[in-house]
PDB file of C-alpha atoms in Angstrom:
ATOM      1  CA  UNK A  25      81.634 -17.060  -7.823  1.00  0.00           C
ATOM      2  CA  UNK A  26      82.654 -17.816  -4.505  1.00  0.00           C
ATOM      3  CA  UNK A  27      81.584 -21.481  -3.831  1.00  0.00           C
ATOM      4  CA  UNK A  28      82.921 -22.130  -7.609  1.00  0.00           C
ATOM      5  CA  UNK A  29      86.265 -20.262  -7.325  1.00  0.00           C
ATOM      6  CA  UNK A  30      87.397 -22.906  -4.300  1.00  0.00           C
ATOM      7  CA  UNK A  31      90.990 -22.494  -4.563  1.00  0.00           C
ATOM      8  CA  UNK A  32      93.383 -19.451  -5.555  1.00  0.00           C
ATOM      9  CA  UNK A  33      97.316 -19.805  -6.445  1.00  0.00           C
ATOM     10  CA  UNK A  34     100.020 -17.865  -7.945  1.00  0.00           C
ATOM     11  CA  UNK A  35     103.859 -16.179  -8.371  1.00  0.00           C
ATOM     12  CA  UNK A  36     106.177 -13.195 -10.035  1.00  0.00           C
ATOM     13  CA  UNK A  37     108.598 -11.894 -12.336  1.00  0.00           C
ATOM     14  CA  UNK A  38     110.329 -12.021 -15.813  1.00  0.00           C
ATOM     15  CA  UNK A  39     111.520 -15.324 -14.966  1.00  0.00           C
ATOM     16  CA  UNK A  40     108.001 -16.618 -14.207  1.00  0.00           C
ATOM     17  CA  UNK A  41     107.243 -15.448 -17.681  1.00  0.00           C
ATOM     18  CA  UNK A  42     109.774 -17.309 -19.425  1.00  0.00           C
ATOM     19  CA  UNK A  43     108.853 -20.445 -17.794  1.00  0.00           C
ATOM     20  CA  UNK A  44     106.259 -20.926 -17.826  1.00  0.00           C
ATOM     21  CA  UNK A  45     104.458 -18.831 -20.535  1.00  0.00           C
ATOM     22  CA  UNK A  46     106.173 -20.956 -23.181  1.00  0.00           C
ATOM     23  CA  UNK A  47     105.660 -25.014 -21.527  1.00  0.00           C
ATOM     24  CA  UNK A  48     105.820 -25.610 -17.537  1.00  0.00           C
ATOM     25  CA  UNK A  49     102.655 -26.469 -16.976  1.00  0.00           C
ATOM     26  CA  UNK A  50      99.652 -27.502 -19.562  1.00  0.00           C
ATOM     27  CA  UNK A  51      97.787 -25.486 -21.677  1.00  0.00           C
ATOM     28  CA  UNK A  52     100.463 -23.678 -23.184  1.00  0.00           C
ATOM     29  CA  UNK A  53     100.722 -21.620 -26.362  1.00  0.00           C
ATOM     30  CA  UNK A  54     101.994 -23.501 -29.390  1.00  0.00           C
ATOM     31  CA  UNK A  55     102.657 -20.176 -31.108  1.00  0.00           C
ATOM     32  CA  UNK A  56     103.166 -16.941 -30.372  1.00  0.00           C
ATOM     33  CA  UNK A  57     103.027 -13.352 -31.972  1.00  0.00           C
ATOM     34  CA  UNK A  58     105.388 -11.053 -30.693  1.00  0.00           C
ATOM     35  CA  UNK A  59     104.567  -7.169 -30.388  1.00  0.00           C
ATOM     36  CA  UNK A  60     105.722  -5.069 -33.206  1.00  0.00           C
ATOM     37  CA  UNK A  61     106.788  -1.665 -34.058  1.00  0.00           C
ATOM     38  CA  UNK A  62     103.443  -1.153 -35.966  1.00  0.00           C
ATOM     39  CA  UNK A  63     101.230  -3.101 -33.247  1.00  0.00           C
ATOM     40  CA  UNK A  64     100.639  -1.299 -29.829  1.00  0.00           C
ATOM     41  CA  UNK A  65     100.953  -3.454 -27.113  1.00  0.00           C
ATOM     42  CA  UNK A  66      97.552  -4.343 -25.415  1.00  0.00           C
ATOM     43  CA  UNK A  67      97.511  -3.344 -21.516  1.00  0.00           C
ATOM     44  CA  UNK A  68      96.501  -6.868 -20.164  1.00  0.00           C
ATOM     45  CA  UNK A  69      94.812  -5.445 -17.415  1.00  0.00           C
ATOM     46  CA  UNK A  70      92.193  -3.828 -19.817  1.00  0.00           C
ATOM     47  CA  UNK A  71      91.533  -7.044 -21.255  1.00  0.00           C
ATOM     48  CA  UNK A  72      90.837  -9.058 -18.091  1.00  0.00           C
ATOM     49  CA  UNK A  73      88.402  -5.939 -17.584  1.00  0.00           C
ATOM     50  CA  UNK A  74      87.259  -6.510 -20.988  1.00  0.00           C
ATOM     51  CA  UNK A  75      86.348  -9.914 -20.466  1.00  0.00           C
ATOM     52  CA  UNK A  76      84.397  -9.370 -17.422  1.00  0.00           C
ATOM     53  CA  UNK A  77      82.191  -6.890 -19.551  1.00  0.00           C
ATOM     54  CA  UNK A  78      81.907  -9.623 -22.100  1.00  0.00           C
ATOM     55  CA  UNK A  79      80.918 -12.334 -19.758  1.00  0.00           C
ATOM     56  CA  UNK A  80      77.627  -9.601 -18.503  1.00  0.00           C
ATOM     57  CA  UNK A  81      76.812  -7.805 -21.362  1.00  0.00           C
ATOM     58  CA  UNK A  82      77.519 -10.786 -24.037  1.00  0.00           C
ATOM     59  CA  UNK A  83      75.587 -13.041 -25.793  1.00  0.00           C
ATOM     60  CA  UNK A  84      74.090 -16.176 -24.092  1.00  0.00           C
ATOM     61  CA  UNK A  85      76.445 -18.920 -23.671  1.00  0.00           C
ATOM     62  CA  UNK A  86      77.285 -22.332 -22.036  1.00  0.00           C
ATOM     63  CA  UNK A  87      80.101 -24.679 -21.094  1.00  0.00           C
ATOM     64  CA  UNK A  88      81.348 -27.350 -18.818  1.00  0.00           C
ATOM     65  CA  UNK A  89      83.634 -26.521 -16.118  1.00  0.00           C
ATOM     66  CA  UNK A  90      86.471 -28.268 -14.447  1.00  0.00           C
ATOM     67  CA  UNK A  91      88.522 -27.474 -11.519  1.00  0.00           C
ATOM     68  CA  UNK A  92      91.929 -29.094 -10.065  1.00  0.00           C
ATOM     69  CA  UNK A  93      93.234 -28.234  -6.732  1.00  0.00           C
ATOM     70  CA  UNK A  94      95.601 -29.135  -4.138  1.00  0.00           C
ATOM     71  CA  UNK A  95      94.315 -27.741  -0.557  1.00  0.00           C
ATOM     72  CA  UNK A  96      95.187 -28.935   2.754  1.00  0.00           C
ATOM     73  CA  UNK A  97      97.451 -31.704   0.682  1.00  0.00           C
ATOM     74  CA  UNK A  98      94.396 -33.282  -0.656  1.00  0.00           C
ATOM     75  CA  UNK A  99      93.509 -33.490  -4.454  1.00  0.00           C
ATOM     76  CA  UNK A 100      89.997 -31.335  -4.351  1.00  0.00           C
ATOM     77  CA  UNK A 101      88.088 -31.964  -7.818  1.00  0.00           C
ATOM     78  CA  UNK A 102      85.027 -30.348  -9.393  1.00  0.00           C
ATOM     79  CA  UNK A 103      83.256 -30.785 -12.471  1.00  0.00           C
ATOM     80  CA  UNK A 104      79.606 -28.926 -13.347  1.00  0.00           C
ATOM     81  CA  UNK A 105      78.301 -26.747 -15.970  1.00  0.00           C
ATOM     82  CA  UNK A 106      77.554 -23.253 -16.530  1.00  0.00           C
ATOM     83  CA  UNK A 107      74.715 -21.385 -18.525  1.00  0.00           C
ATOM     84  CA  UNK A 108      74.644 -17.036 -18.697  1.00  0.00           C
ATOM     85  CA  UNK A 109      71.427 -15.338 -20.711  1.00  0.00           C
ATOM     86  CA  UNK A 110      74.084 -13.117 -20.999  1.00  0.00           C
ATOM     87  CA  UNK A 111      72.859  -9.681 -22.089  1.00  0.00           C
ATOM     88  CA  UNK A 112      73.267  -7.910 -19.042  1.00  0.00           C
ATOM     89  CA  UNK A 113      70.253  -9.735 -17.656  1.00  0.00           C
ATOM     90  CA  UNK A 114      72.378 -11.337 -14.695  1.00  0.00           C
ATOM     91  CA  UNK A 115      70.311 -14.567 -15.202  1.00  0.00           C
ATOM     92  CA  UNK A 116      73.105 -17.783 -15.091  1.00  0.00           C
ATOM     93  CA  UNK A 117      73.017 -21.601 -13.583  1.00  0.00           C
ATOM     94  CA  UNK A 118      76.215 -23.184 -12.553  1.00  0.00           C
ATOM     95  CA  UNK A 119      75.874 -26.924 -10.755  1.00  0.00           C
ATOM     96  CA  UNK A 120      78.682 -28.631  -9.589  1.00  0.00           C
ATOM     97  CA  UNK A 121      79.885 -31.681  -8.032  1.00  0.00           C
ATOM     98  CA  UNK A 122      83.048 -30.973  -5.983  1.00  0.00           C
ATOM     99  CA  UNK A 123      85.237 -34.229  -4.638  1.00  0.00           C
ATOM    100  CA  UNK A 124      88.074 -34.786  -1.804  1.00  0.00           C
ATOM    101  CA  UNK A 125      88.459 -38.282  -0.867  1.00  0.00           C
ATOM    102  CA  UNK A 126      85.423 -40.203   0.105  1.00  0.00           C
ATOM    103  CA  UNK A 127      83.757 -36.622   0.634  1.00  0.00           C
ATOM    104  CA  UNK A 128      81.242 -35.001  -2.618  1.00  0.00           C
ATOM    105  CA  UNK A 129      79.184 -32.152  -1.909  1.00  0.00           C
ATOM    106  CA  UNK A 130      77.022 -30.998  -4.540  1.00  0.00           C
ATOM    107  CA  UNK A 131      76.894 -26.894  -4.846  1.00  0.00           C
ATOM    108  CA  UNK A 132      74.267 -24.663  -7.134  1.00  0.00           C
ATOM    109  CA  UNK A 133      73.956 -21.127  -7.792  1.00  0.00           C
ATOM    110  CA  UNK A 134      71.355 -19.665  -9.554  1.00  0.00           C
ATOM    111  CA  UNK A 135      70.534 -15.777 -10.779  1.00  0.00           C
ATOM    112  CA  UNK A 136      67.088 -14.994 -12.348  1.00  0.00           C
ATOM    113  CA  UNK A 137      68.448 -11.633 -12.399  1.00  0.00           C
ATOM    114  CA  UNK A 138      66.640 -10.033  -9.287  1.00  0.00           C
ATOM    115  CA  UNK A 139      67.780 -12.577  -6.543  1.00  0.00           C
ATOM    116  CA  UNK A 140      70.569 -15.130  -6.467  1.00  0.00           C
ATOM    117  CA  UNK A 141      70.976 -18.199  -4.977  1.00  0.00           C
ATOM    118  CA  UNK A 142      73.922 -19.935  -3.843  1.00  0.00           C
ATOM    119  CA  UNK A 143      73.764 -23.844  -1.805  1.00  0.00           C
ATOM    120  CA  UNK A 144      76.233 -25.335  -1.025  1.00  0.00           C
ATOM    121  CA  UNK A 145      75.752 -29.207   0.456  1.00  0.00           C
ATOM    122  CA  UNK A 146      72.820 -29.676   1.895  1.00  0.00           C
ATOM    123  CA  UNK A 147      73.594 -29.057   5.646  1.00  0.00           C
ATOM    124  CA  UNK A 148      74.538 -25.363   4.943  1.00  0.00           C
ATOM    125  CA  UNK A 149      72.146 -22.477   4.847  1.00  0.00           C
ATOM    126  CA  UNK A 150      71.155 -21.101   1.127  1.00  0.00           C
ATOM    127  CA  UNK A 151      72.609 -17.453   0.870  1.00  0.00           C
ATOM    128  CA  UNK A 152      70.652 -14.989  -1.062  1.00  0.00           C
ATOM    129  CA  UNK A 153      72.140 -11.819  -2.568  1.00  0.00           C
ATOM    130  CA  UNK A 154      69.523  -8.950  -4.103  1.00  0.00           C
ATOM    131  CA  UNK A 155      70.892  -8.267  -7.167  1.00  0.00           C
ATOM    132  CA  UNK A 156      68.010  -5.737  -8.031  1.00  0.00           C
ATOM    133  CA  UNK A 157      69.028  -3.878  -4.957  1.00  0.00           C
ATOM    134  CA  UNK A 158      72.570  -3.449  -6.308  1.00  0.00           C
ATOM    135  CA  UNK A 159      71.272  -2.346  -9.022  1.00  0.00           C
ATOM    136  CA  UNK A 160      68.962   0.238  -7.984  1.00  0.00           C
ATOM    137  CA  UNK A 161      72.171   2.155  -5.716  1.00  0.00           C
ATOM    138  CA  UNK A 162      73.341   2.419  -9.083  1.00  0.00           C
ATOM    139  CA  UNK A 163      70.655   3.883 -10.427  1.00  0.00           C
ATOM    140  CA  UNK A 164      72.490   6.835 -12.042  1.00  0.00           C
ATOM    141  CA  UNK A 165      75.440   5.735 -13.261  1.00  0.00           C
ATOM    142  CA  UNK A 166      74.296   2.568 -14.486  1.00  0.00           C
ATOM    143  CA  UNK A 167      72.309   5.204 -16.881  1.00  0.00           C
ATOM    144  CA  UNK A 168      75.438   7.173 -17.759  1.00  0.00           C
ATOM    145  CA  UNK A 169      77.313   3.948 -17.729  1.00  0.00           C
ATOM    146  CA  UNK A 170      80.352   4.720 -20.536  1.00  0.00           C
ATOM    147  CA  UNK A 171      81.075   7.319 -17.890  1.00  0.00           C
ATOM    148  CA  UNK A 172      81.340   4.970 -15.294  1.00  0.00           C
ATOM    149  CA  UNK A 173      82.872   1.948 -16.138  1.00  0.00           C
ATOM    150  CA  UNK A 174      83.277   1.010 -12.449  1.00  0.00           C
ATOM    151  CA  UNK A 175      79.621  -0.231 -12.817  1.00  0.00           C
ATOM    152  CA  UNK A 176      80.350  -3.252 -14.393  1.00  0.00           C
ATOM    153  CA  UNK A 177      82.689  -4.473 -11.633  1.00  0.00           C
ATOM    154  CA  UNK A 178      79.757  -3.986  -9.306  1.00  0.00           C
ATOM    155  CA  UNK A 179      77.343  -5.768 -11.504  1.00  0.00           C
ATOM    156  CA  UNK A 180      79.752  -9.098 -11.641  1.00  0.00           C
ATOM    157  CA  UNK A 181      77.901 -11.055  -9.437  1.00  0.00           C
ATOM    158  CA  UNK A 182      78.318 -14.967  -8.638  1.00  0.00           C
ATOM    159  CA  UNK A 183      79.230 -16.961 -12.228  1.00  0.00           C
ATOM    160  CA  UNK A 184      81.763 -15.941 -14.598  1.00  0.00           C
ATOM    161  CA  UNK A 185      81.682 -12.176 -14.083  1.00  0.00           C
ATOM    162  CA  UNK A 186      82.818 -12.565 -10.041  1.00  0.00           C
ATOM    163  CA  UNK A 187      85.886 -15.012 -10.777  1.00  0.00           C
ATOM    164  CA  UNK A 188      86.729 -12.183 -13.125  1.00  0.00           C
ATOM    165  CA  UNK A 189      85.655  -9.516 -11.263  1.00  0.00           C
ATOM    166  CA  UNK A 190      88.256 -10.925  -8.156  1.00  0.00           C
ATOM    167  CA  UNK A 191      91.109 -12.071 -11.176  1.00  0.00           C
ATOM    168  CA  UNK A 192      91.131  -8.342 -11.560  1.00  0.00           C
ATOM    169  CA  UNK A 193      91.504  -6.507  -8.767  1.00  0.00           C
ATOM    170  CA  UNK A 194      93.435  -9.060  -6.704  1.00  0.00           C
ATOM    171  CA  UNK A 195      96.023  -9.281  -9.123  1.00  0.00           C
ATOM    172  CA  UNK A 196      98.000  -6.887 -11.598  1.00  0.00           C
ATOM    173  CA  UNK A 197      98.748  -7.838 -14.589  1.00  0.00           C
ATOM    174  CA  UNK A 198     101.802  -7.357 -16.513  1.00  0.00           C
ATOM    175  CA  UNK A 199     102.503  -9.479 -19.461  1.00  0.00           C
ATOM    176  CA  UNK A 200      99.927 -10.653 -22.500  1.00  0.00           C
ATOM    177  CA  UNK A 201     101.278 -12.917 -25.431  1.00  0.00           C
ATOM    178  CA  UNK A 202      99.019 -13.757 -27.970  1.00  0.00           C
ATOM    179  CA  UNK A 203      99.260 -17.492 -30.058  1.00  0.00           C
ATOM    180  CA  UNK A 204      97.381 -20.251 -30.263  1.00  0.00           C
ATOM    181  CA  UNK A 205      96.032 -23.358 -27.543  1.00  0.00           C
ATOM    182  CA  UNK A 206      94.846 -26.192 -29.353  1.00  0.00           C
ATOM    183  CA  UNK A 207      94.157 -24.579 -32.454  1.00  0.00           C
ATOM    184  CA  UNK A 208      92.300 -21.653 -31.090  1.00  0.00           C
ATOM    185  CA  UNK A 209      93.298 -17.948 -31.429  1.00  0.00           C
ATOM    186  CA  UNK A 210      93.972 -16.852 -27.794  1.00  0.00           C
ATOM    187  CA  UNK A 211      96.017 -14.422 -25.315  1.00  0.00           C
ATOM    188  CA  UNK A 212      97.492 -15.716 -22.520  1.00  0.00           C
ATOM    189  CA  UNK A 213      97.958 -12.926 -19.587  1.00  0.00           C
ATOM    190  CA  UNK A 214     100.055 -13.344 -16.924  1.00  0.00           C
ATOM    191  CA  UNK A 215      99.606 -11.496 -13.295  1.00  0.00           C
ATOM    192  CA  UNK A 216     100.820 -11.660  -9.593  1.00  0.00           C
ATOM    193  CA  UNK A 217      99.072 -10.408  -6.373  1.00  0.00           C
ATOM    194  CA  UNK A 218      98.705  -6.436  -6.297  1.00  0.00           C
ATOM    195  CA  UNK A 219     100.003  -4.400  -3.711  1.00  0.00           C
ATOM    196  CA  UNK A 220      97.949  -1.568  -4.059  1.00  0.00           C
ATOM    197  CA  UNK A 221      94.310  -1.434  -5.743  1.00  0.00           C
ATOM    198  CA  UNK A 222      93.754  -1.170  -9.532  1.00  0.00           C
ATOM    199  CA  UNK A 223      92.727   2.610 -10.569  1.00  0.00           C
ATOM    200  CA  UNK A 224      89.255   1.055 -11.444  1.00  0.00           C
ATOM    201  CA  UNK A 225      87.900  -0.814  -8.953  1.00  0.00           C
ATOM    202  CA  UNK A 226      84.547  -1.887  -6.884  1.00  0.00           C
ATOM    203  CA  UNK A 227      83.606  -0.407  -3.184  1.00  0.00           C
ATOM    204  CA  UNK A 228      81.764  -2.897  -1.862  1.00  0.00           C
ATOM    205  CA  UNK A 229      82.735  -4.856   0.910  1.00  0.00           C
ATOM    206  CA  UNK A 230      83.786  -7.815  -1.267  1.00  0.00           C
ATOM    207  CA  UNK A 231      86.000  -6.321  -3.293  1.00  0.00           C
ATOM    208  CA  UNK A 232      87.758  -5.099  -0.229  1.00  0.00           C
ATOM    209  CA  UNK A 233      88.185  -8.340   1.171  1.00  0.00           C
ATOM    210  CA  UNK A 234      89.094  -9.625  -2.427  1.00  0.00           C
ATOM    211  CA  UNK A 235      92.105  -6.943  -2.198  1.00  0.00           C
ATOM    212  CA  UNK A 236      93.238  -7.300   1.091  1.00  0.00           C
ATOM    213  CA  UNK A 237      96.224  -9.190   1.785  1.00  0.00           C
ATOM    214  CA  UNK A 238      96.460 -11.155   5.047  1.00  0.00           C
ATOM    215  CA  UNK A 239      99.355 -10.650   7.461  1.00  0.00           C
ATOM    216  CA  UNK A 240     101.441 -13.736   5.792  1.00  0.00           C
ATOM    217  CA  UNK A 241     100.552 -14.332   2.412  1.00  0.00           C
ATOM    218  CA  UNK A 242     102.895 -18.035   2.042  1.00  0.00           C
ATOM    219  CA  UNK A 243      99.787 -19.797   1.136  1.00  0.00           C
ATOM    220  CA  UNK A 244      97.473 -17.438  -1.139  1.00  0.00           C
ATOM    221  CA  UNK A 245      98.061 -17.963  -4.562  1.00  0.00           C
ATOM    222  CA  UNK A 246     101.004 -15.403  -5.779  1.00  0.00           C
ATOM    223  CA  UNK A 247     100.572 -15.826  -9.688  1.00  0.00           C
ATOM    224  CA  UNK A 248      97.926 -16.828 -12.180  1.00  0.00           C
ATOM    225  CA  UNK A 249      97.625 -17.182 -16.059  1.00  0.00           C
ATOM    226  CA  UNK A 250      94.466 -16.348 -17.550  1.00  0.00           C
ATOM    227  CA  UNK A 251      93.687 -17.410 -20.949  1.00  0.00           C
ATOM    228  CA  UNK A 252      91.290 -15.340 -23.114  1.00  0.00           C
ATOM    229  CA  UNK A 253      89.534 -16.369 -26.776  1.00  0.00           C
ATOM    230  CA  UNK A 254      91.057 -13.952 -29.493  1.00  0.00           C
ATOM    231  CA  UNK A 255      88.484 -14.885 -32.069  1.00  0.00           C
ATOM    232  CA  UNK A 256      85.293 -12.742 -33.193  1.00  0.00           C
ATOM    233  CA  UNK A 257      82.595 -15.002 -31.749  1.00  0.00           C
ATOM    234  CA  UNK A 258      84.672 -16.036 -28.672  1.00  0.00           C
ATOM    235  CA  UNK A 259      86.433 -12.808 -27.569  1.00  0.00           C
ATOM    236  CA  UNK A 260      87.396 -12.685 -23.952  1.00  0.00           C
ATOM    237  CA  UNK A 261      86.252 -16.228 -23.040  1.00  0.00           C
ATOM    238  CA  UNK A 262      88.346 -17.474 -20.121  1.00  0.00           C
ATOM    239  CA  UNK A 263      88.929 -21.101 -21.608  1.00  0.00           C
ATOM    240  CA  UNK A 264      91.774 -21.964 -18.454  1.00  0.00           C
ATOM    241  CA  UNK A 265      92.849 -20.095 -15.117  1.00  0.00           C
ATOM    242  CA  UNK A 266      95.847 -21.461 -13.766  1.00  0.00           C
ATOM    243  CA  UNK A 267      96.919 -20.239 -10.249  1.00  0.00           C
ATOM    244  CA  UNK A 268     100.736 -20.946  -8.515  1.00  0.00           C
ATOM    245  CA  UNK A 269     102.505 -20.229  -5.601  1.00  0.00           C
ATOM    246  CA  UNK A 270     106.183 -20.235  -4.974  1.00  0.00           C
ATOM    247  CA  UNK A 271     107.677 -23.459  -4.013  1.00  0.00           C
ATOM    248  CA  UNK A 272     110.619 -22.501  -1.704  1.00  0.00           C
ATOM    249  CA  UNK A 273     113.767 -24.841  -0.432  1.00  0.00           C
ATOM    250  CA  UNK A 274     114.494 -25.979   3.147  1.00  0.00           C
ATOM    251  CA  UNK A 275     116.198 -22.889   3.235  1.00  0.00           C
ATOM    252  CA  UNK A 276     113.155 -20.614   2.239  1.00  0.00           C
ATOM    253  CA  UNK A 277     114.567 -20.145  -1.485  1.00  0.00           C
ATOM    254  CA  UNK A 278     112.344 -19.712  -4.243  1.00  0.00           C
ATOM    255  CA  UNK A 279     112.949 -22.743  -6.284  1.00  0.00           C
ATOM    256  CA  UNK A 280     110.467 -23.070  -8.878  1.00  0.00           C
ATOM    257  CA  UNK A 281     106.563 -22.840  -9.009  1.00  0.00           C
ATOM    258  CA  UNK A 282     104.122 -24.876  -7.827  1.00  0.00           C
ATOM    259  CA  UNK A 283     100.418 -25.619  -9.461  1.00  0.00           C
ATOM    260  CA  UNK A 284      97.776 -25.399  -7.034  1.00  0.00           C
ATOM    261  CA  UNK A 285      94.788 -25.018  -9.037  1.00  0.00           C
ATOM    262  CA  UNK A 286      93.236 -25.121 -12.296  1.00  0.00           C
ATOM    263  CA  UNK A 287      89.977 -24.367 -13.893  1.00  0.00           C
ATOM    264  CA  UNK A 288      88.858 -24.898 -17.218  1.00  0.00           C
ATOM    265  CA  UNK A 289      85.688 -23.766 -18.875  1.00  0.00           C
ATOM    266  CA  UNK A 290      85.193 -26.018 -22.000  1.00  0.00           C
ATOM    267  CA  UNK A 291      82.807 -26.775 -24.779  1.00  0.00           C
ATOM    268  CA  UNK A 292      82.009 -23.305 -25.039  1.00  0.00           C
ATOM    269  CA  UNK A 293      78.699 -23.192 -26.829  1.00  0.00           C
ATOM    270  CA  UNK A 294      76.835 -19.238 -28.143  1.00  0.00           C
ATOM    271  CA  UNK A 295      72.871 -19.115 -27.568  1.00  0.00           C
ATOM    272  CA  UNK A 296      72.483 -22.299 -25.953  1.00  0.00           C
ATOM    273  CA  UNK A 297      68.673 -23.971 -25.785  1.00  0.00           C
ATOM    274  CA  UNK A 298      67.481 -21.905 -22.405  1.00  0.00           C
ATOM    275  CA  UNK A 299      64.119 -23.199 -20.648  1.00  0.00           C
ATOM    276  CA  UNK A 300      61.941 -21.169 -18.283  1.00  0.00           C
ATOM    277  CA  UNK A 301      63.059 -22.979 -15.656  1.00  0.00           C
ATOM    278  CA  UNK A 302      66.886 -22.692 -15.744  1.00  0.00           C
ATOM    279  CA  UNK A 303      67.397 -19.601 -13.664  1.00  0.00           C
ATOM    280  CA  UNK A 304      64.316 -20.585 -11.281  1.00  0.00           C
ATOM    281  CA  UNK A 305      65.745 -21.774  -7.599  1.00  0.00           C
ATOM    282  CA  UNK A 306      62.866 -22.566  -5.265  1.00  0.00           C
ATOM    283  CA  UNK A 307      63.661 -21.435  -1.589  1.00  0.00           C
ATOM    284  CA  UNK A 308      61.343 -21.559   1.330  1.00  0.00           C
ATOM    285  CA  UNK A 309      62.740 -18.483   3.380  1.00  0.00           C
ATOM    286  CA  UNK A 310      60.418 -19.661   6.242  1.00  0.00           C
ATOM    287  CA  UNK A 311      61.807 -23.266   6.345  1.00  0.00           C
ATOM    288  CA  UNK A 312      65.346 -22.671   5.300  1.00  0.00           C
ATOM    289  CA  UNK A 313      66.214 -19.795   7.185  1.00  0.00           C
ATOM    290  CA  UNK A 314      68.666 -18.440   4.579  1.00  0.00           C
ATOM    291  CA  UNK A 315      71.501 -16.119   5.045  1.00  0.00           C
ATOM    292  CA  UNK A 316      71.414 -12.638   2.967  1.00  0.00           C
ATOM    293  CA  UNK A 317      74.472 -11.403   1.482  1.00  0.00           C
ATOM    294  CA  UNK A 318      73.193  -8.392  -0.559  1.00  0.00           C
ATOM    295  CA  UNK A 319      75.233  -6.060   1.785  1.00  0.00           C
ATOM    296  CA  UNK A 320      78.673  -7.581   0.661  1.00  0.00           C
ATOM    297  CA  UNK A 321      77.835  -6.319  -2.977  1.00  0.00           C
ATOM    298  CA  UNK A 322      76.365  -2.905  -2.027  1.00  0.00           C
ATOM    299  CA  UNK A 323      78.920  -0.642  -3.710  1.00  0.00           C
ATOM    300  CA  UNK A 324      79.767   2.074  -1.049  1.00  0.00           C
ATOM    301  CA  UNK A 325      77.552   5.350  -1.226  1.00  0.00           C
TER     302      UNK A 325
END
């Protein structure tokens, strides 16, 4: 989700892990399992994957979100809601209200499953993505789908399943403890930027920008901590993504991290009340003169 991912921020390393895995910043575990002879130990990276199949294929659901972020050295806040049909429909509504000072913009974007719908503030131009057209260059494999699992990486589009669908492939990830956060049954994964692309990825145009590093990568988010629901009716919910960067000396010496963003997903609730009218968005193409991104999400032929 583009407009609704506003912010990105990591860092590396065992000694990342120690810190702050175990209390640096909130949301930490208050207990914690550790791998045993008779337990294999769970490639993290297949569960981020895992949880973007959940959040398209899964059962309907709803929460409120929250975000935190520091850009530009202002505080940037959002707070909205989010409801997925779930299913593999593609259908979802998330409305927000993001805030920066005196400045609120309100931002929707809507899926009925054929076309989606993204506004942001009302001065900018409502972009459109064809989600049926994706679909249909995927004709075949998304009939022969356990054989191509790439499929669902291509089908995570705005909501949920595209903040996941960027968590993995921008970053690798190489450490999963499970525990508990507030009572709840949960992994928490930990992953830095990638240097080279996952073995399953997407090859559309987004995910290549999603994967490309710039030339000096001192801003972009370096390390994130995803966690995941561990219980039977909330496996592979993203309840908090946490992104960092390093925070260096006056000599350019990694000191320590630094938060830069946070974004919770709370109040999780399973087949939520779901009118007619919640994946509806109303756009007069002749008046609006929207902007069509369906060729960002073509995966290549």
């Amino acid at each position: 989700m583009r407009t609704a991912g506003i912010i990105a921020c990591l860092f590396a390393g065992d000694w990342f892990a120690s810190k702050v895995m175990y209390g640096q910043t909130s949301g930490m575990l208050t207990s914690a399992a550790a791998p045993s002879a008779s337990r294999p130990v769970i490639d993290p990276n297949t569960l981020v994957l895992a949880a973007l199949r959940q959040s398209i294929t899964g059962p309907p659901i709803a929460c409120k979100v929250h975000q935190q972020s520091i850009a530009f050295d202002q505080q940037v806040v959002l707070s909205g809601e989010y409801k997925s049909a779930g299913a593999g429909t593609g259908q979802f509504r998330y409305t927000a209200r993001i805030s920066s000072g005196e400045t609120t913009v309100d931002t929707i974007q809507v899926s009925d499953g054929r076309l989606m719908h993204t506004q942001m503030g009302e001065l900018s131009p409502t972009k459109i993505v064809n989600v049926e057209k994706v679909r249909e260059a995927m004709t075949s494999k998304i009939r022969r789908i356990d054989e191509h699992p790439e499929v669902y990486i291509h089908l995570a589009i705005g909501g949920q399943p595209e903040i996941l669908r960027s968590l993995y492939q921008k970053y690798h990830w190489y450490r999963s403890v499970e525990g508990k956060v507030g009572g709840v049954d949960v992994w928490q994964l930990l992953g830095k930027l990638r240097t080279e692309p996952p073995k399953l990825s997407g090859t559309a145009k987004i995910d290549k920008e999603t994967m490309a590093l710039p030339a000096t990568t001192e801003n972009l988010p370096s390390n994130v901590r995803l966690t995941l629901g561990r219980t039977s009716n909330m496996q592979y919910f993203p309840y908090l993504i946490e992104y960092f960067r390093i925070k260096k000396d006056k000599d350019g010496r990694a000191i320590g991290l630094e938060a830069v963003s946070k974004i919770e997903y709370s109040e999780p609730t399973l087949n939520p009340k779901i009118a007619e009218t919640d994946f509806v968005y109303r756009c007069d193409v002749t008046v609006d003169k929207p902007e069509w991104e369906t060729d960002l999400y073509l995966p290549a032929p």
